[in-house]
PDB file of C-alpha atoms and ligand atoms in Angstrom:
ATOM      1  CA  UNK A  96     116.048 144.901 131.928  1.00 40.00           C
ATOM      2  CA  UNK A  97     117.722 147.203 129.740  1.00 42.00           C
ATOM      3  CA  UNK A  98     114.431 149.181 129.276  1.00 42.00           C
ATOM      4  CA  UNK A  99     111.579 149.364 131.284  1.00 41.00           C
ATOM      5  CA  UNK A 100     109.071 146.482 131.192  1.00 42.00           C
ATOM      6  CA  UNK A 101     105.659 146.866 130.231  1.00 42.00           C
ATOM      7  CA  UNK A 102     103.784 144.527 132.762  1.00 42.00           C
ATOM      8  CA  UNK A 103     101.530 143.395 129.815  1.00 47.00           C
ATOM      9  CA  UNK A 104     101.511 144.170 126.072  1.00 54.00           C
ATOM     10  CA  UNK A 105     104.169 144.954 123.788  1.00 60.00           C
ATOM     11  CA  UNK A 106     106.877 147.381 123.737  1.00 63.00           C
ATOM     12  CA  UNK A 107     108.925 148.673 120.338  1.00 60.00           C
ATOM     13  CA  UNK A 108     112.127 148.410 120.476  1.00 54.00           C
ATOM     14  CA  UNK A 109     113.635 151.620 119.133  1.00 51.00           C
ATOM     15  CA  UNK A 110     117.264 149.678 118.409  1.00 53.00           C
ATOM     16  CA  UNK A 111     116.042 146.361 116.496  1.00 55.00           C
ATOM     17  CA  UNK A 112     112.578 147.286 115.455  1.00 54.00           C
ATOM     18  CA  UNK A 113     111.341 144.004 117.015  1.00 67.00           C
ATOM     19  CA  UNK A 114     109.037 144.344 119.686  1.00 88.00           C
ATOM     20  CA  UNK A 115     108.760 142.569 123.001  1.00 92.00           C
ATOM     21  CA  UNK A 116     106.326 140.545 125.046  1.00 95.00           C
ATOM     22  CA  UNK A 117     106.218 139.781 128.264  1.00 96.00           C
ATOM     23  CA  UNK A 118     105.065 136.143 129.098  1.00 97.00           C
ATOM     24  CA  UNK A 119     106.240 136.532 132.835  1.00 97.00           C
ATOM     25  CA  UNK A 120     108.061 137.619 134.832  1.00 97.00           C
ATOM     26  CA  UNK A 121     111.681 136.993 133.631  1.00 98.00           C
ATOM     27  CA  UNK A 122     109.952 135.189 129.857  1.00 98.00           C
ATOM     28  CA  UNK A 123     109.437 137.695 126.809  1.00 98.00           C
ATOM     29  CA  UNK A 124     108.787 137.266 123.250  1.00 98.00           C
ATOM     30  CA  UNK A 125     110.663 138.983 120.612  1.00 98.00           C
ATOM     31  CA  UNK A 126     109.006 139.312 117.734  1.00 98.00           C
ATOM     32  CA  UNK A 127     110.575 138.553 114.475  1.00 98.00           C
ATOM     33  CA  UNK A 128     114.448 139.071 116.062  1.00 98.00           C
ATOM     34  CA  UNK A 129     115.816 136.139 113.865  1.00 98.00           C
ATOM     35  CA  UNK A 130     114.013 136.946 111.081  1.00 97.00           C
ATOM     36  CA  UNK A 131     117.157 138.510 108.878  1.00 97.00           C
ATOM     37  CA  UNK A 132     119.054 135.820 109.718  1.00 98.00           C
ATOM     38  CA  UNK A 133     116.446 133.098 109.440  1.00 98.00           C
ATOM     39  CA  UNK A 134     117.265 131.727 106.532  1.00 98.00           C
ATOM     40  CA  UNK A 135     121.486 131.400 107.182  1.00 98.00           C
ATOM     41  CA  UNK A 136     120.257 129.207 110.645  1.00 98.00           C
ATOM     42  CA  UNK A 137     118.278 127.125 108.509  1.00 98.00           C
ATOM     43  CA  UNK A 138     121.352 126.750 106.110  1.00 98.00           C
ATOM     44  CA  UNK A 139     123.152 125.894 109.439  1.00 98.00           C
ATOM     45  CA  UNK A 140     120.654 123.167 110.552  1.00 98.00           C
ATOM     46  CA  UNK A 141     120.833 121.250 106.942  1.00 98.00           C
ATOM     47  CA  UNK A 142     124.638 120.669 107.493  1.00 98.00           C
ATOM     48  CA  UNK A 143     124.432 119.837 111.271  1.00 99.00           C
ATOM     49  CA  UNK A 144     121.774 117.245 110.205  1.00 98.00           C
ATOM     50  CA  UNK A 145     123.825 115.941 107.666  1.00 98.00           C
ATOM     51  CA  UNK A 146     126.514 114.694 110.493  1.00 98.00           C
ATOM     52  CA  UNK A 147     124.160 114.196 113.354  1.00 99.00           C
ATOM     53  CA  UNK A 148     120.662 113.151 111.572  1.00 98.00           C
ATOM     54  CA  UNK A 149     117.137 114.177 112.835  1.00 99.00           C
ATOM     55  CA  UNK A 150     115.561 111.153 114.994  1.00 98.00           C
ATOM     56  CA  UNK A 151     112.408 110.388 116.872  1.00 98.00           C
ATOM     57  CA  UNK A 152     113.925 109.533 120.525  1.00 98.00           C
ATOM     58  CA  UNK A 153     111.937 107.542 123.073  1.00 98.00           C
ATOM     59  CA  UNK A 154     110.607 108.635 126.107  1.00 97.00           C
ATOM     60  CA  UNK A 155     111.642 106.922 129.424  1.00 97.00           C
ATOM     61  CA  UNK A 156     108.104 105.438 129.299  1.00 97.00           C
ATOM     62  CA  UNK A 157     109.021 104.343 126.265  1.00 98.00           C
ATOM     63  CA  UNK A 158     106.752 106.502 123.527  1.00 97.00           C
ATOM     64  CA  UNK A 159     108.335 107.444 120.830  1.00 98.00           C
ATOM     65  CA  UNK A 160     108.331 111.166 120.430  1.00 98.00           C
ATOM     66  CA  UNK A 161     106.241 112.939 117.149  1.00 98.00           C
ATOM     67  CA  UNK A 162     109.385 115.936 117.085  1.00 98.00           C
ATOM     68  CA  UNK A 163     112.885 114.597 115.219  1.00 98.00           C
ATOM     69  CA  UNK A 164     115.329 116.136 117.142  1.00 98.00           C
ATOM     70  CA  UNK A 165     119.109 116.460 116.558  1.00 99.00           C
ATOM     71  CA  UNK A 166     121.690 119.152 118.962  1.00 99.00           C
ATOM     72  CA  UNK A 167     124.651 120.737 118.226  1.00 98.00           C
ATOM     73  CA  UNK A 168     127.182 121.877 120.880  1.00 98.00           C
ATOM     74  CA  UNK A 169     129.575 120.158 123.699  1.00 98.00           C
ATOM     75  CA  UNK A 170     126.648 118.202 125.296  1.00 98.00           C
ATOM     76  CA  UNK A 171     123.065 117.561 123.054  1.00 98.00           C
ATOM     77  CA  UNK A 172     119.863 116.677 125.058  1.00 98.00           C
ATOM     78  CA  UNK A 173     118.851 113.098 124.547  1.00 98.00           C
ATOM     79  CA  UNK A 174     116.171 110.984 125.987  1.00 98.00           C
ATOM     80  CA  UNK A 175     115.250 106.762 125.945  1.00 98.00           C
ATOM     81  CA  UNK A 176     114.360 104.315 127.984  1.00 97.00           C
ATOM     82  CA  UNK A 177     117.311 105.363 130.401  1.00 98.00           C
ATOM     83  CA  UNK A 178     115.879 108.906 131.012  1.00 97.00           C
ATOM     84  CA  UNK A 179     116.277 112.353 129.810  1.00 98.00           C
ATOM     85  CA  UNK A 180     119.843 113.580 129.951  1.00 98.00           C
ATOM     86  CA  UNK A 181     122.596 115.725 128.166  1.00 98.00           C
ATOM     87  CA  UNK A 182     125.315 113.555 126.298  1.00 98.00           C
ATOM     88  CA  UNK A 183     128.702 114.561 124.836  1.00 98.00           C
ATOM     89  CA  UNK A 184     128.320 111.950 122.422  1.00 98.00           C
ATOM     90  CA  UNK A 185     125.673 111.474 119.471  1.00 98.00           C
ATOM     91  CA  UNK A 186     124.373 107.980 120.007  1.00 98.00           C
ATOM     92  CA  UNK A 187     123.404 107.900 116.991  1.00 98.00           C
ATOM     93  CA  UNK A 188     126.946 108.118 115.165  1.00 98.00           C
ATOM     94  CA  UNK A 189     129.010 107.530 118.529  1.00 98.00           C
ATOM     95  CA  UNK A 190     130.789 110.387 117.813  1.00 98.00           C
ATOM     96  CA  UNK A 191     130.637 113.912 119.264  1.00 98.00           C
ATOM     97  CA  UNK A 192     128.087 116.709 118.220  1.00 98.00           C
ATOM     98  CA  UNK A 193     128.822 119.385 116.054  1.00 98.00           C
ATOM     99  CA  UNK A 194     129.838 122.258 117.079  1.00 98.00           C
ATOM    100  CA  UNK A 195     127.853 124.988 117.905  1.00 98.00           C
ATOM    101  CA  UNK A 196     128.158 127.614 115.144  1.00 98.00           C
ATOM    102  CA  UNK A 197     129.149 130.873 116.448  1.00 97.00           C
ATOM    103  CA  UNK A 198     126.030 132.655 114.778  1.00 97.00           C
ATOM    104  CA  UNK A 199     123.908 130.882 117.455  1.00 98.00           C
ATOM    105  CA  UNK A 200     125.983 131.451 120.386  1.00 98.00           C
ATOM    106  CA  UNK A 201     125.756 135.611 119.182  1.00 98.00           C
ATOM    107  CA  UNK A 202     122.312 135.632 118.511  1.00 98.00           C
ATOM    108  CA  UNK A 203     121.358 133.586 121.658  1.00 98.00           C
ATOM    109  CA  UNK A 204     123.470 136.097 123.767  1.00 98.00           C
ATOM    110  CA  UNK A 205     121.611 139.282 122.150  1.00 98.00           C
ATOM    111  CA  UNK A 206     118.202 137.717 122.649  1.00 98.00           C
ATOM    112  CA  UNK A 207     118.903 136.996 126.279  1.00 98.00           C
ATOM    113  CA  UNK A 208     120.857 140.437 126.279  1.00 97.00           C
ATOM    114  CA  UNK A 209     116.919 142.279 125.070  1.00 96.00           C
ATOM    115  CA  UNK A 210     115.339 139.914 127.953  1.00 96.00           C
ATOM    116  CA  UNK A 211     117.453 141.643 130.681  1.00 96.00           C
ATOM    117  CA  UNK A 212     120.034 138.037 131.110  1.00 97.00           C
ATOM    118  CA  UNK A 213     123.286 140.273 130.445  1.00 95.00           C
ATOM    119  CA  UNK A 214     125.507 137.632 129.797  1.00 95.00           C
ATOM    120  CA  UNK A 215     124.610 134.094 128.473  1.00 98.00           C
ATOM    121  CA  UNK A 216     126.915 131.792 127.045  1.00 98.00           C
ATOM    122  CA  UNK A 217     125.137 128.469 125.451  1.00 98.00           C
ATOM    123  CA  UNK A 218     127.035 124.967 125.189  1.00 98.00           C
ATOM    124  CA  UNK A 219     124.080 123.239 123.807  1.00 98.00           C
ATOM    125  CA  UNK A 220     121.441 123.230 120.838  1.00 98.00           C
ATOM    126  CA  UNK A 221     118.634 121.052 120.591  1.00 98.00           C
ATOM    127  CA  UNK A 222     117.036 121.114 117.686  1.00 99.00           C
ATOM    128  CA  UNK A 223     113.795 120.305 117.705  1.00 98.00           C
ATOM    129  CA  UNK A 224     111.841 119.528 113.743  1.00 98.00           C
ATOM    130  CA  UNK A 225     107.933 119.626 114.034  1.00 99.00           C
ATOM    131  CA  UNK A 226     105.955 118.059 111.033  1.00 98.00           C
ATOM    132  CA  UNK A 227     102.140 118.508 110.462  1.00 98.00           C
ATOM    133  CA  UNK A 228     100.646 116.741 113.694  1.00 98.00           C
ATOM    134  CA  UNK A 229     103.470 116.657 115.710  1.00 98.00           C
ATOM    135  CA  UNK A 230     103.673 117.696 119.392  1.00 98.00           C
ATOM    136  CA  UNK A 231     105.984 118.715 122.531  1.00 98.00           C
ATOM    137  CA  UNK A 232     103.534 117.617 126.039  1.00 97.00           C
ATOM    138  CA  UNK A 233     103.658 120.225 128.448  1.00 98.00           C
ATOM    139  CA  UNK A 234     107.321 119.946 130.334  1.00 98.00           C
ATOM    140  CA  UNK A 235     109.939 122.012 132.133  1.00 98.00           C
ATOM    141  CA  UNK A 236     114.011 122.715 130.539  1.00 97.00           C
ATOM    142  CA  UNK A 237     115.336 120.944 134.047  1.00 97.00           C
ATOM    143  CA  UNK A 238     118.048 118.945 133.044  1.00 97.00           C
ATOM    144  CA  UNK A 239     120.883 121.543 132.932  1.00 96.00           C
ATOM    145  CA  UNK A 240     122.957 121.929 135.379  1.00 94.00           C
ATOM    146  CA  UNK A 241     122.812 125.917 136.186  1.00 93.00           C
ATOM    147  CA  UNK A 242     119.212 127.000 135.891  1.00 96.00           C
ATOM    148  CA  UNK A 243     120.792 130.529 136.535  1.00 96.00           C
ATOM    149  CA  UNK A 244     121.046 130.707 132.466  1.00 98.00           C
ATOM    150  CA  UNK A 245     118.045 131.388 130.444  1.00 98.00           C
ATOM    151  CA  UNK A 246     116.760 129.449 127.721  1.00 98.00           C
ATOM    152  CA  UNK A 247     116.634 130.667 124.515  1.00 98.00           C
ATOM    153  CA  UNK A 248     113.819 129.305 121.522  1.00 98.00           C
ATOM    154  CA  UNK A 249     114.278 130.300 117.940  1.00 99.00           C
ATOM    155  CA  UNK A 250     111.085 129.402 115.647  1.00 98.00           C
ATOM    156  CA  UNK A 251     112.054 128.823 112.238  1.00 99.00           C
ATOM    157  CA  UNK A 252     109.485 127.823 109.427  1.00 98.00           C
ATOM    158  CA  UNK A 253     105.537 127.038 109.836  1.00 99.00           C
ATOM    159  CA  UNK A 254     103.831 128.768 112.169  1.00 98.00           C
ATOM    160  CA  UNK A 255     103.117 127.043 115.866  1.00 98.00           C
ATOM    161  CA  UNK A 256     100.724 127.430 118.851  1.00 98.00           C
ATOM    162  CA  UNK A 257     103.445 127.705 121.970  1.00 98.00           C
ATOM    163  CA  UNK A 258     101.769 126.593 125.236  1.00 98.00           C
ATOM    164  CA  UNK A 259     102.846 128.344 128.017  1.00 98.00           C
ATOM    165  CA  UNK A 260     101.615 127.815 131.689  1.00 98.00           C
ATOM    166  CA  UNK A 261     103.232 128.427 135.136  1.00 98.00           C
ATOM    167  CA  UNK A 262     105.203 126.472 137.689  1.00 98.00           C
ATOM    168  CA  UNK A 263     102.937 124.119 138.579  1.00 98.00           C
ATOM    169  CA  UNK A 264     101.338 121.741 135.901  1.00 97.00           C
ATOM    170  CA  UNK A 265      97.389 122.871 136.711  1.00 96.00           C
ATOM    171  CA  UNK A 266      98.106 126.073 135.689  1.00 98.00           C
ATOM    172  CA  UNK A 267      96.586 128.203 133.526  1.00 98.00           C
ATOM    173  CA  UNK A 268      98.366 127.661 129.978  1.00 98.00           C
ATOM    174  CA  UNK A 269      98.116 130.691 127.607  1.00 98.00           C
ATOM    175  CA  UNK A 270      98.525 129.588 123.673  1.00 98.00           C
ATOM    176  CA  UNK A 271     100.782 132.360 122.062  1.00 98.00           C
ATOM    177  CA  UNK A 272     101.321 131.565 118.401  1.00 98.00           C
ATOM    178  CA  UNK A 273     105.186 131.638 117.292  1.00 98.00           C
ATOM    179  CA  UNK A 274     106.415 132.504 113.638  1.00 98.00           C
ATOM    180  CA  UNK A 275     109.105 132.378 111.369  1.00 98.00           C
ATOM    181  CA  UNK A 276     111.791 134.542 113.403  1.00 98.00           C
ATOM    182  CA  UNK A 277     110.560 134.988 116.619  1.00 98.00           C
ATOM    183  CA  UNK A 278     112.414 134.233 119.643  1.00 98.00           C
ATOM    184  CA  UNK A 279     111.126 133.392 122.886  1.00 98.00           C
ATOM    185  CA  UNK A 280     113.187 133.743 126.175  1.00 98.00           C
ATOM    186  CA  UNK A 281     112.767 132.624 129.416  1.00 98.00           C
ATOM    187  CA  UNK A 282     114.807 132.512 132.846  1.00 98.00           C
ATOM    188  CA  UNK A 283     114.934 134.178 136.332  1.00 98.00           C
ATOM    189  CA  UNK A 284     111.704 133.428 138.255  1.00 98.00           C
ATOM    190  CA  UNK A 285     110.075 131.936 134.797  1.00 98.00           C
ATOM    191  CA  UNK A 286     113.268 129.519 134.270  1.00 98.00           C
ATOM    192  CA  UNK A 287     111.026 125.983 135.345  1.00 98.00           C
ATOM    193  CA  UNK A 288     107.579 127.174 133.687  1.00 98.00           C
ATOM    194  CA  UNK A 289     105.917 124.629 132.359  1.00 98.00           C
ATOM    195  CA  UNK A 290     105.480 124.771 127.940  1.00 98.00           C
ATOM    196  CA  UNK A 291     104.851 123.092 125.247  1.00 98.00           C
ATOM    197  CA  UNK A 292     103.564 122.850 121.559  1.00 98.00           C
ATOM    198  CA  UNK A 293     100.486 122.412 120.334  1.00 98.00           C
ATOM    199  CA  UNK A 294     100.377 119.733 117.473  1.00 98.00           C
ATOM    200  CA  UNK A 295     101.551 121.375 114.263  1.00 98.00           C
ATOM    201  CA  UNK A 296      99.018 122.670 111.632  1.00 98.00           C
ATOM    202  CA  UNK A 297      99.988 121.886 108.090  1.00 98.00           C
ATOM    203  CA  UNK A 298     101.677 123.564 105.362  1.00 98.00           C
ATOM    204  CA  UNK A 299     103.956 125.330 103.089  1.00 98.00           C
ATOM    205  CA  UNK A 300     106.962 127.498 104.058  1.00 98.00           C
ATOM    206  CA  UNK A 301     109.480 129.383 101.154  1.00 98.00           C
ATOM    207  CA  UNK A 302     112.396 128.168 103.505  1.00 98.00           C
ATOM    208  CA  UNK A 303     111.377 125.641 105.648  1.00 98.00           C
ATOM    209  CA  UNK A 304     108.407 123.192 103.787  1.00 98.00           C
ATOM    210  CA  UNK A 305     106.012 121.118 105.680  1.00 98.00           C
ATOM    211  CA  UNK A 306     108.165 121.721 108.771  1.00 98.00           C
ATOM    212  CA  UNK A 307     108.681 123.846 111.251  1.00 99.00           C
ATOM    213  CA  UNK A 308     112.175 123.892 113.355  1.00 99.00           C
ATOM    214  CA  UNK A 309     112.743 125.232 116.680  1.00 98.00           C
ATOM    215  CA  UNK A 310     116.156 125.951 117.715  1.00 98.00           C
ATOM    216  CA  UNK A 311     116.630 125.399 121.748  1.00 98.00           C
ATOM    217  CA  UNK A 312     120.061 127.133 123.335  1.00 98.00           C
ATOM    218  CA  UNK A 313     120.973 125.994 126.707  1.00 98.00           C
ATOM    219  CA  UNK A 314     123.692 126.718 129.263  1.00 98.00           C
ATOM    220  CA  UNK A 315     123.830 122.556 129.656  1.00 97.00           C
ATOM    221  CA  UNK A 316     126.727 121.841 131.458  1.00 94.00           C
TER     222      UNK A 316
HETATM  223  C1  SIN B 711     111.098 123.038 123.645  1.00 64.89           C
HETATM  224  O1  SIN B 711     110.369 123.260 124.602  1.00 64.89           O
HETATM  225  O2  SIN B 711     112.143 122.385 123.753  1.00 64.89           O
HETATM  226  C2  SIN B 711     110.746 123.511 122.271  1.00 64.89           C
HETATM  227  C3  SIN B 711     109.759 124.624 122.211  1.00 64.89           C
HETATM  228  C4  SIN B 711     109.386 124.957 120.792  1.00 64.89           C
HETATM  229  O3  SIN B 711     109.504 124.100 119.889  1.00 64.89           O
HETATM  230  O4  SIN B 711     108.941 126.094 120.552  1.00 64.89           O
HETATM  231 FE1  FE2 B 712     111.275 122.871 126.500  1.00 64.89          FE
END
């Protein structure tokens, strides 16, 4: 930690003016830290859509998932009936994924930076679009390779309920609502928590619309 951690509550950050939350041990919530930039990432996400289009993906069980997700970056998390995986190459368009722009990468690395993970360097963004109703089950980030890097979860858009609970799936899960801007890390000791979303209430957002988009950046590979 840069600063000293609160063990609960929130703590101003003199620097950025957004404040922090610790979930856990090694998790924190930054309040509003994209929120300046908000609008530029959602820019971003229309034209990385536009080569690698939003899709509902199939679980190894074979549901098919209530999120449309697309990635950007060397490697893009995909899942069907093979399992859950990163991939160099878009199935969808057999081609690679687009790059990651170098506005994530930065802001990923300050967020992580405020959380007390000095140096993280993504390869990978999921990108994760909710619309009203739509879900993410309780579930752990285990498919990268070095779960010494922290993940990184930009909420752009509606409003969401995050669900986060512990390392084992009976535990207690606390609901901590996520808005347009805040960023959520977690790593270290919290790095295999369990989380997930609660299914999207509707409405209306100046930038976003009936969505909401979460923006996932990953050390993959
Ligand atoms: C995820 O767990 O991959 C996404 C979390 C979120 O949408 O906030
Ligand atoms: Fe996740």
């Amino acid at each position: 930690m840069q600063e000293p951690a609160a063990p609960v509550g929130a703590v101003a950050s003199a620097a950025t003016g957004a404040s922090r939350e610790l979930l856990a041990e090694g998790a924190v919530v930054l309040r509003g830290f994209a929120r300046l930039e908000a609008a530029s990432l959602v820019a971003a996400v229309a034209k990385i859509a536009a080569i690698s289009p939003f899709r509902q993906m199939t679980t190894p069980g074979g549901f098919r998932m209530s999120v449309a997700m697309t990635n950007c970056g060397a490697a893009g998390w995909i899942t069907d009936r093979a399992g859950y995986r990163y991939e160099r190459v878009d199935p969808a368009t057999g081609r690679a994924w687009p790059p990651l722009p170098s506005r994530f990468r930065a802001l990923a690395a300050r967020a992580a930076a405020m959380a007390g993970f000095a140096v993280f360097v993504p390869d990978a963004c999921l990108i994760n679009r909710y619309e009203p109703d739509a879900k993410l089950s309780l579930h752990r980030d285990e498919d990268e390779r070095d779960l010494s890097a922290p993940v990184v979860s930009v909420s752009l858009g509606l409003p969401a309920t995050f669900l986060w609970g512990g390392l084992s799936r009976k535990d207690r899960v606390r609901r901590v609502r996520l808005e347009h801007g805040d960023v959520v890390v977690w790593g270290g000791p919290a790095r295999l928590v369990y989380h997930g979303v609660a299914p999207l209430a509707d409405g209306d957002h100046p930038q976003t619309g009936r969505t909401r988009i979460n923006l996932t950046l990953r050390k993959s590979l």
